[in-house]
């Protein structure tokens, strides 16, 4: 978190944390600042070159308008940027932890199954950590579905529901891959029925949440799809219409999104670049500007 000296991870069990004061002391660095990973991602957007992203719609960017990004990878992150002089200030959010809303019967089934699984796990997790004040609940955050692990969870449910459609070789690789199971689903989505169905559910859900974020920020300076999931599964975001159709499916306010330029970022090092940008900007604020 920007301005804080201690950061505790929500996606790592048993209370892992980073202490900026300790880093400063142990590494002999005069000034250590911890920033949200998507603040780093947001500042990384300011370093993009034209060949590092694809335009998903033909809408010009507005000068001096907000910028926003959503990115699915290990989790689901969101942030927004507002103009500040010749550059932008970036602000973190926890949008990926908003409630997931299923819209089809199969999504409702997946939602109920995963919610029960997560809540049972939460009881164990909260009994072993200092986070007992939060306690178990009966909700499911969006990143439980829209992330690499989420894609794996979708496939896992489909394999359980349709065992006759399971490709045994793919499923064996899936089970053995543990933390990389979403990648197994992704690489087989073009040839395997269940993996393809899982990918369709994932991409449509991703598009709905991207549309939600775009409605909140109206980022006419650019709305960027970041994280590893989109570039690793590019055809499902560009050759299919699932993603954009889901973004724009907002009923009576759908026209509001037609003025938002949407880009898919191809490079996956924005976090590192953004951290460098922020660090240098703090020391030399006159040196960087957007454009």
C-alpha positions as a Markdown table, in Angstrom:
| # | Residue | x | y | z |
|---|---|---|---|---|
| 1 | Unk | 0.0 | 0.0 | 0.0 |
| 2 | Unk | 1.3 | 3.4 | -0.9 |
| 3 | Unk | 2.5 | 5.4 | 2.1 |
| 4 | Unk | 2.4 | 2.4 | 4.4 |
| 5 | Unk | 5.4 | 0.6 | 5.8 |
| 6 | Unk | 3.8 | -2.8 | 6.2 |
| 7 | Unk | 1.8 | -4.8 | 3.6 |
| 8 | Unk | 0.0 | -8.0 | 4.3 |
| 9 | Unk | -1.0 | -10.3 | 1.4 |
| 10 | Unk | -4.6 | -11.4 | 1.0 |
| 11 | Unk | -3.8 | -14.2 | -1.4 |
| 12 | Unk | -1.2 | -15.9 | 0.7 |
| 13 | Unk | -2.2 | -17.9 | 3.8 |
| 14 | Unk | -0.7 | -17.7 | 7.2 |
| 15 | Unk | -0.2 | -13.9 | 7.3 |
| 16 | Unk | 2.8 | -13.2 | 5.0 |
| 17 | Unk | 3.8 | -9.6 | 5.2 |
| 18 | Unk | 6.4 | -7.2 | 4.0 |
| 19 | Unk | 7.8 | -4.5 | 6.3 |
| 20 | Unk | 9.2 | -1.4 | 4.5 |
| 21 | Unk | 11.1 | -0.3 | 7.6 |
| 22 | Unk | 12.8 | -3.7 | 7.8 |
| 23 | Unk | 13.7 | -3.6 | 4.1 |
| 24 | Unk | 15.1 | -0.1 | 4.5 |
| 25 | Unk | 17.2 | -1.2 | 7.4 |
| 26 | Unk | 18.4 | -4.6 | 6.1 |
| 27 | Unk | 19.2 | -3.4 | 2.6 |
| 28 | Unk | 20.7 | 0.0 | 3.6 |
| 29 | Unk | 18.3 | 1.9 | 1.3 |
| 30 | Unk | 17.5 | 5.4 | 2.6 |
| 31 | Unk | 13.8 | 5.5 | 1.6 |
| 32 | Unk | 11.6 | 2.5 | 1.0 |
| 33 | Unk | 8.0 | 2.9 | -0.1 |
| 34 | Unk | 5.6 | 0.0 | -0.5 |
| 35 | Unk | 3.0 | 0.5 | -3.2 |
| 36 | Unk | 0.0 | -1.6 | -4.3 |
| 37 | Unk | 0.8 | -4.0 | -7.1 |
| 38 | Unk | -1.8 | -2.4 | -9.3 |
| 39 | Unk | -0.5 | 1.0 | -8.6 |
| 40 | Unk | 2.7 | -0.2 | -10.1 |
| 41 | Unk | 0.7 | -1.7 | -13.0 |
| 42 | Unk | -1.1 | 1.7 | -13.4 |
| 43 | Unk | 2.1 | 3.7 | -13.6 |
| 44 | Unk | 3.4 | 1.0 | -16.0 |
| 45 | Unk | 0.7 | 2.0 | -18.4 |
| 46 | Unk | 2.4 | 5.4 | -18.8 |
| 47 | Unk | 5.4 | 3.6 | -20.3 |
| 48 | Unk | 3.6 | 1.7 | -23.0 |
| 49 | Unk | 4.6 | 1.9 | -26.6 |
| 50 | Unk | 2.1 | 1.5 | -29.5 |
| 51 | Unk | 3.3 | -2.0 | -30.4 |
| 52 | Unk | 2.7 | -3.2 | -26.8 |
| 53 | Unk | -1.1 | -3.2 | -26.9 |
| 54 | Unk | -4.0 | -3.8 | -29.2 |
| 55 | Unk | -7.0 | -1.6 | -29.6 |
| 56 | Unk | -10.2 | -3.6 | -29.1 |
| 57 | Unk | -12.5 | -0.8 | -30.4 |
| 58 | Unk | -12.0 | 2.2 | -32.6 |
| 59 | Unk | -12.5 | 5.0 | -30.1 |
| 60 | Unk | -10.0 | 7.9 | -29.7 |
| 61 | Unk | -8.5 | 8.6 | -26.4 |
| 62 | Unk | -9.5 | 11.8 | -24.6 |
| 63 | Unk | -6.7 | 14.0 | -23.3 |
| 64 | Unk | -6.9 | 14.8 | -19.6 |
| 65 | Unk | -9.5 | 12.1 | -19.0 |
| 66 | Unk | -9.2 | 9.3 | -16.4 |
| 67 | Unk | -7.4 | 6.1 | -17.2 |
| 68 | Unk | -8.2 | 2.7 | -15.7 |
| 69 | Unk | -7.0 | -0.9 | -15.9 |
| 70 | Unk | -8.3 | -4.3 | -14.9 |
| 71 | Unk | -6.0 | -7.3 | -15.0 |
| 72 | Unk | -6.6 | -11.0 | -14.3 |
| 73 | Unk | -3.6 | -13.2 | -13.4 |
| 74 | Unk | -3.0 | -14.9 | -10.0 |
| 75 | Unk | -5.8 | -12.6 | -8.7 |
| 76 | Unk | -7.9 | -9.8 | -10.2 |
| 77 | Unk | -6.6 | -6.2 | -9.8 |
| 78 | Unk | -8.1 | -2.9 | -10.7 |
| 79 | Unk | -6.8 | 0.7 | -10.5 |
| 80 | Unk | -7.5 | 4.1 | -12.0 |
| 81 | Unk | -5.4 | 7.2 | -12.8 |
| 82 | Unk | -6.3 | 10.9 | -12.9 |
| 83 | Unk | -4.4 | 13.7 | -14.6 |
| 84 | Unk | -1.9 | 15.6 | -12.5 |
| 85 | Unk | 0.0 | 18.3 | -14.3 |
| 86 | Unk | 1.9 | 16.7 | -17.2 |
| 87 | Unk | 1.5 | 13.2 | -15.8 |
| 88 | Unk | -1.0 | 11.1 | -13.8 |
| 89 | Unk | -1.6 | 10.1 | -10.2 |
| 90 | Unk | -2.5 | 6.4 | -9.7 |
| 91 | Unk | -4.9 | 5.1 | -7.1 |
| 92 | Unk | -5.4 | 1.5 | -5.9 |
| 93 | Unk | -8.7 | -0.2 | -5.5 |
| 94 | Unk | -9.8 | -3.6 | -4.3 |
| 95 | Unk | -12.3 | -4.1 | -7.1 |
| 96 | Unk | -11.4 | -7.7 | -7.6 |
| 97 | Unk | -12.8 | -8.5 | -4.2 |
| 98 | Unk | -16.3 | -7.2 | -5.1 |
| 99 | Unk | -19.1 | -9.8 | -5.1 |
| 100 | Unk | -19.2 | -12.1 | -8.1 |
| 101 | Unk | -22.6 | -12.2 | -9.9 |
| 102 | Unk | -23.5 | -15.2 | -12.0 |
| 103 | Unk | -25.8 | -14.7 | -15.0 |
| 104 | Unk | -26.5 | -18.2 | -16.3 |
| 105 | Unk | -27.6 | -21.5 | -14.8 |
| 106 | Unk | -24.2 | -23.1 | -15.1 |
| 107 | Unk | -22.6 | -20.0 | -13.6 |
| 108 | Unk | -25.0 | -20.2 | -10.7 |
| 109 | Unk | -24.0 | -23.9 | -10.2 |
| 110 | Unk | -20.3 | -23.0 | -10.3 |
| 111 | Unk | -20.9 | -20.1 | -7.9 |
| 112 | Unk | -22.7 | -22.2 | -5.3 |
| 113 | Unk | -20.1 | -25.0 | -5.5 |
| 114 | Unk | -17.1 | -22.7 | -5.2 |
| 115 | Unk | -18.7 | -20.5 | -2.5 |
| 116 | Unk | -19.2 | -23.6 | -0.3 |
| 117 | Unk | -15.7 | -24.7 | -0.9 |
| 118 | Unk | -14.2 | -21.3 | -0.2 |
| 119 | Unk | -16.2 | -20.8 | 3.0 |
| 120 | Unk | -15.2 | -24.2 | 4.3 |
| 121 | Unk | -11.6 | -23.3 | 3.6 |
| 122 | Unk | -12.0 | -19.9 | 5.2 |
| 123 | Unk | -13.1 | -21.5 | 8.5 |
| 124 | Unk | -9.8 | -23.4 | 8.6 |
| 125 | Unk | -7.8 | -20.3 | 7.4 |
| 126 | Unk | -9.3 | -18.0 | 10.0 |
| 127 | Unk | -8.8 | -20.5 | 12.8 |
| 128 | Unk | -5.0 | -20.5 | 12.0 |
| 129 | Unk | -4.4 | -16.8 | 11.6 |
| 130 | Unk | -5.0 | -13.4 | 13.2 |
| 131 | Unk | -7.8 | -12.5 | 10.8 |
| 132 | Unk | -10.5 | -14.0 | 13.0 |
| 133 | Unk | -12.3 | -10.6 | 13.1 |
| 134 | Unk | -13.4 | -11.1 | 9.5 |
| 135 | Unk | -14.8 | -14.6 | 10.0 |
| 136 | Unk | -16.3 | -16.9 | 7.4 |
| 137 | Unk | -19.0 | -15.5 | 5.1 |
| 138 | Unk | -21.3 | -16.6 | 2.4 |
| 139 | Unk | -20.1 | -14.4 | -0.4 |
| 140 | Unk | -17.8 | -15.1 | -3.3 |
| 141 | Unk | -15.4 | -12.5 | -4.6 |
| 142 | Unk | -15.0 | -11.9 | -8.4 |
| 143 | Unk | -11.4 | -12.9 | -8.4 |
| 144 | Unk | -12.3 | -16.4 | -7.3 |
| 145 | Unk | -13.7 | -16.8 | -10.8 |
| 146 | Unk | -11.8 | -14.2 | -12.8 |
| 147 | Unk | -8.2 | -15.3 | -12.3 |
| 148 | Unk | -6.0 | -18.2 | -13.3 |
| 149 | Unk | -7.2 | -20.2 | -10.3 |
| 150 | Unk | -10.7 | -19.2 | -11.2 |
| 151 | Unk | -10.4 | -20.7 | -14.7 |
| 152 | Unk | -9.1 | -23.9 | -13.1 |
| 153 | Unk | -12.1 | -23.9 | -10.7 |
| 154 | Unk | -14.5 | -23.5 | -13.6 |
| 155 | Unk | -13.0 | -26.4 | -15.5 |
| 156 | Unk | -12.9 | -28.5 | -12.3 |
| 157 | Unk | -16.6 | -28.1 | -11.8 |
| 158 | Unk | -17.4 | -28.9 | -15.5 |
| 159 | Unk | -15.2 | -32.0 | -15.3 |
| 160 | Unk | -17.2 | -33.1 | -12.2 |
| 161 | Unk | -20.5 | -32.4 | -13.9 |
| 162 | Unk | -19.7 | -33.9 | -17.3 |
| 163 | Unk | -17.3 | -36.8 | -16.6 |
| 164 | Unk | -18.0 | -38.4 | -20.0 |
| 165 | Unk | -16.5 | -35.3 | -21.7 |
| 166 | Unk | -13.2 | -35.4 | -19.7 |
| 167 | Unk | -10.0 | -35.9 | -21.8 |
| 168 | Unk | -8.1 | -38.2 | -19.5 |
| 169 | Unk | -4.6 | -37.0 | -20.6 |
| 170 | Unk | -5.5 | -33.4 | -20.2 |
| 171 | Unk | -7.2 | -34.0 | -16.8 |
| 172 | Unk | -4.1 | -35.9 | -15.6 |
| 173 | Unk | -1.9 | -33.0 | -16.5 |
| 174 | Unk | -4.4 | -30.6 | -14.9 |
| 175 | Unk | -4.4 | -32.5 | -11.6 |
| 176 | Unk | -0.6 | -32.7 | -11.6 |
| 177 | Unk | 0.0 | -29.0 | -12.3 |
| 178 | Unk | -1.3 | -27.7 | -8.9 |
| 179 | Unk | -0.8 | -23.9 | -9.0 |
| 180 | Unk | -0.6 | -23.8 | -12.8 |
| 181 | Unk | -3.9 | -25.5 | -13.6 |
| 182 | Unk | -5.4 | -22.5 | -15.2 |
| 183 | Unk | -2.6 | -22.6 | -17.8 |
| 184 | Unk | -3.4 | -26.2 | -18.6 |
| 185 | Unk | -7.0 | -25.2 | -19.3 |
| 186 | Unk | -5.9 | -22.2 | -21.4 |
| 187 | Unk | -3.5 | -24.1 | -23.7 |
| 188 | Unk | -6.1 | -26.8 | -24.4 |
| 189 | Unk | -9.1 | -24.5 | -24.8 |
| 190 | Unk | -8.9 | -24.4 | -28.5 |
| 191 | Unk | -9.0 | -28.2 | -28.9 |
| 192 | Unk | -10.8 | -29.7 | -25.9 |
| 193 | Unk | -14.5 | -29.3 | -25.3 |
| 194 | Unk | -14.5 | -28.9 | -21.5 |
| 195 | Unk | -11.5 | -26.5 | -21.6 |
| 196 | Unk | -13.2 | -24.5 | -24.3 |
| 197 | Unk | -16.4 | -24.3 | -22.3 |
| 198 | Unk | -14.5 | -23.2 | -19.2 |
| 199 | Unk | -12.7 | -20.5 | -21.2 |
| 200 | Unk | -15.9 | -19.2 | -22.6 |
| 201 | Unk | -17.4 | -18.8 | -19.1 |
| 202 | Unk | -14.2 | -17.2 | -17.9 |
| 203 | Unk | -13.9 | -14.7 | -20.7 |
| 204 | Unk | -17.6 | -13.7 | -20.5 |
| 205 | Unk | -17.3 | -13.2 | -16.8 |
| 206 | Unk | -14.1 | -11.2 | -17.3 |
| 207 | Unk | -15.9 | -9.0 | -19.8 |
| 208 | Unk | -18.8 | -8.3 | -17.4 |
| 209 | Unk | -16.5 | -7.3 | -14.6 |
| 210 | Unk | -14.4 | -5.1 | -17.0 |
| 211 | Unk | -17.7 | -3.5 | -18.0 |
| 212 | Unk | -18.5 | -2.9 | -14.4 |
| 213 | Unk | -15.2 | -1.2 | -13.8 |
| 214 | Unk | -15.5 | 0.9 | -16.9 |
| 215 | Unk | -18.9 | 2.1 | -15.8 |
| 216 | Unk | -17.5 | 3.2 | -12.4 |
| 217 | Unk | -14.5 | 5.1 | -13.8 |
| 218 | Unk | -15.6 | 6.1 | -17.4 |
| 219 | Unk | -11.9 | 6.0 | -18.4 |
| 220 | Unk | -12.1 | 7.9 | -21.6 |
| 221 | Unk | -8.3 | 8.4 | -21.4 |
| 222 | Unk | -8.0 | 4.6 | -22.0 |
| 223 | Unk | -9.2 | 1.4 | -20.4 |
| 224 | Unk | -6.5 | -1.2 | -20.4 |
| 225 | Unk | -6.8 | -5.0 | -20.0 |
| 226 | Unk | -3.6 | -6.1 | -18.3 |
| 227 | Unk | -2.4 | -9.2 | -16.4 |
| 228 | Unk | -1.3 | -12.5 | -17.8 |
| 229 | Unk | -4.6 | -14.1 | -18.7 |
| 230 | Unk | -5.6 | -12.1 | -21.7 |
| 231 | Unk | -2.3 | -12.1 | -23.7 |
| 232 | Unk | -1.8 | -15.8 | -22.9 |
| 233 | Unk | -5.2 | -16.6 | -24.4 |
| 234 | Unk | -5.3 | -13.8 | -27.0 |
| 235 | Unk | -7.6 | -15.5 | -29.6 |
| 236 | Unk | -10.4 | -15.8 | -27.1 |
| 237 | Unk | -10.3 | -12.1 | -26.5 |
| 238 | Unk | -9.8 | -10.9 | -30.1 |
| 239 | Unk | -11.1 | -13.4 | -32.5 |
| 240 | Unk | -14.2 | -14.2 | -30.4 |
| 241 | Unk | -16.7 | -11.4 | -29.5 |
| 242 | Unk | -17.4 | -12.8 | -26.0 |
| 243 | Unk | -15.3 | -10.3 | -24.2 |
| 244 | Unk | -16.4 | -7.1 | -25.8 |
| 245 | Unk | -20.0 | -8.2 | -26.0 |
| 246 | Unk | -20.0 | -8.8 | -22.2 |
| 247 | Unk | -18.4 | -5.4 | -21.6 |
| 248 | Unk | -21.0 | -3.5 | -23.5 |
| 249 | Unk | -24.0 | -5.6 | -22.2 |
| 250 | Unk | -25.1 | -3.0 | -19.6 |
| 251 | Unk | -28.7 | -2.5 | -20.5 |
| 252 | Unk | -29.8 | 1.1 | -20.7 |
| 253 | Unk | -26.4 | 2.5 | -19.8 |
| 254 | Unk | -24.6 | 0.5 | -22.5 |
| 255 | Unk | -24.1 | 3.6 | -24.7 |
| 256 | Unk | -22.0 | 5.2 | -22.0 |
| 257 | Unk | -19.3 | 2.7 | -22.7 |
| 258 | Unk | -19.2 | 3.4 | -26.4 |
| 259 | Unk | -17.0 | 6.4 | -25.7 |
| 260 | Unk | -14.4 | 4.4 | -23.8 |
| 261 | Unk | -11.3 | 3.3 | -25.7 |
| 262 | Unk | -10.4 | -0.3 | -24.8 |
| 263 | Unk | -6.9 | -1.7 | -25.1 |
| 264 | Unk | -5.5 | -5.2 | -24.5 |
| 265 | Unk | -1.9 | -5.0 | -23.2 |
| 266 | Unk | 0.5 | -7.6 | -24.6 |
| 267 | Unk | 3.5 | -7.1 | -22.4 |
| 268 | Unk | 3.6 | -8.6 | -18.9 |
| 269 | Unk | 6.3 | -6.6 | -17.2 |
| 270 | Unk | 4.2 | -3.5 | -16.5 |
| 271 | Unk | 4.5 | -3.9 | -12.7 |
| 272 | Unk | 8.3 | -3.8 | -12.8 |
| 273 | Unk | 8.2 | -0.9 | -15.2 |
| 274 | Unk | 5.6 | 1.0 | -13.1 |
| 275 | Unk | 7.6 | 0.5 | -9.9 |
| 276 | Unk | 10.7 | 2.0 | -11.7 |
| 277 | Unk | 8.6 | 4.8 | -13.0 |
| 278 | Unk | 7.1 | 5.6 | -9.6 |
| 279 | Unk | 10.5 | 5.4 | -7.9 |
| 280 | Unk | 12.1 | 7.7 | -10.5 |
| 281 | Unk | 9.2 | 10.1 | -10.5 |
| 282 | Unk | 9.4 | 10.5 | -6.7 |
| 283 | Unk | 13.0 | 11.6 | -7.1 |
| 284 | Unk | 12.7 | 13.5 | -10.3 |
| 285 | Unk | 9.1 | 14.6 | -10.7 |
| 286 | Unk | 9.9 | 16.9 | -13.6 |
| 287 | Unk | 11.3 | 14.1 | -15.8 |
| 288 | Unk | 8.2 | 12.0 | -16.7 |
| 289 | Unk | 5.0 | 12.8 | -18.5 |
| 290 | Unk | 2.4 | 10.8 | -20.3 |
| 291 | Unk | 2.3 | 10.7 | -24.1 |
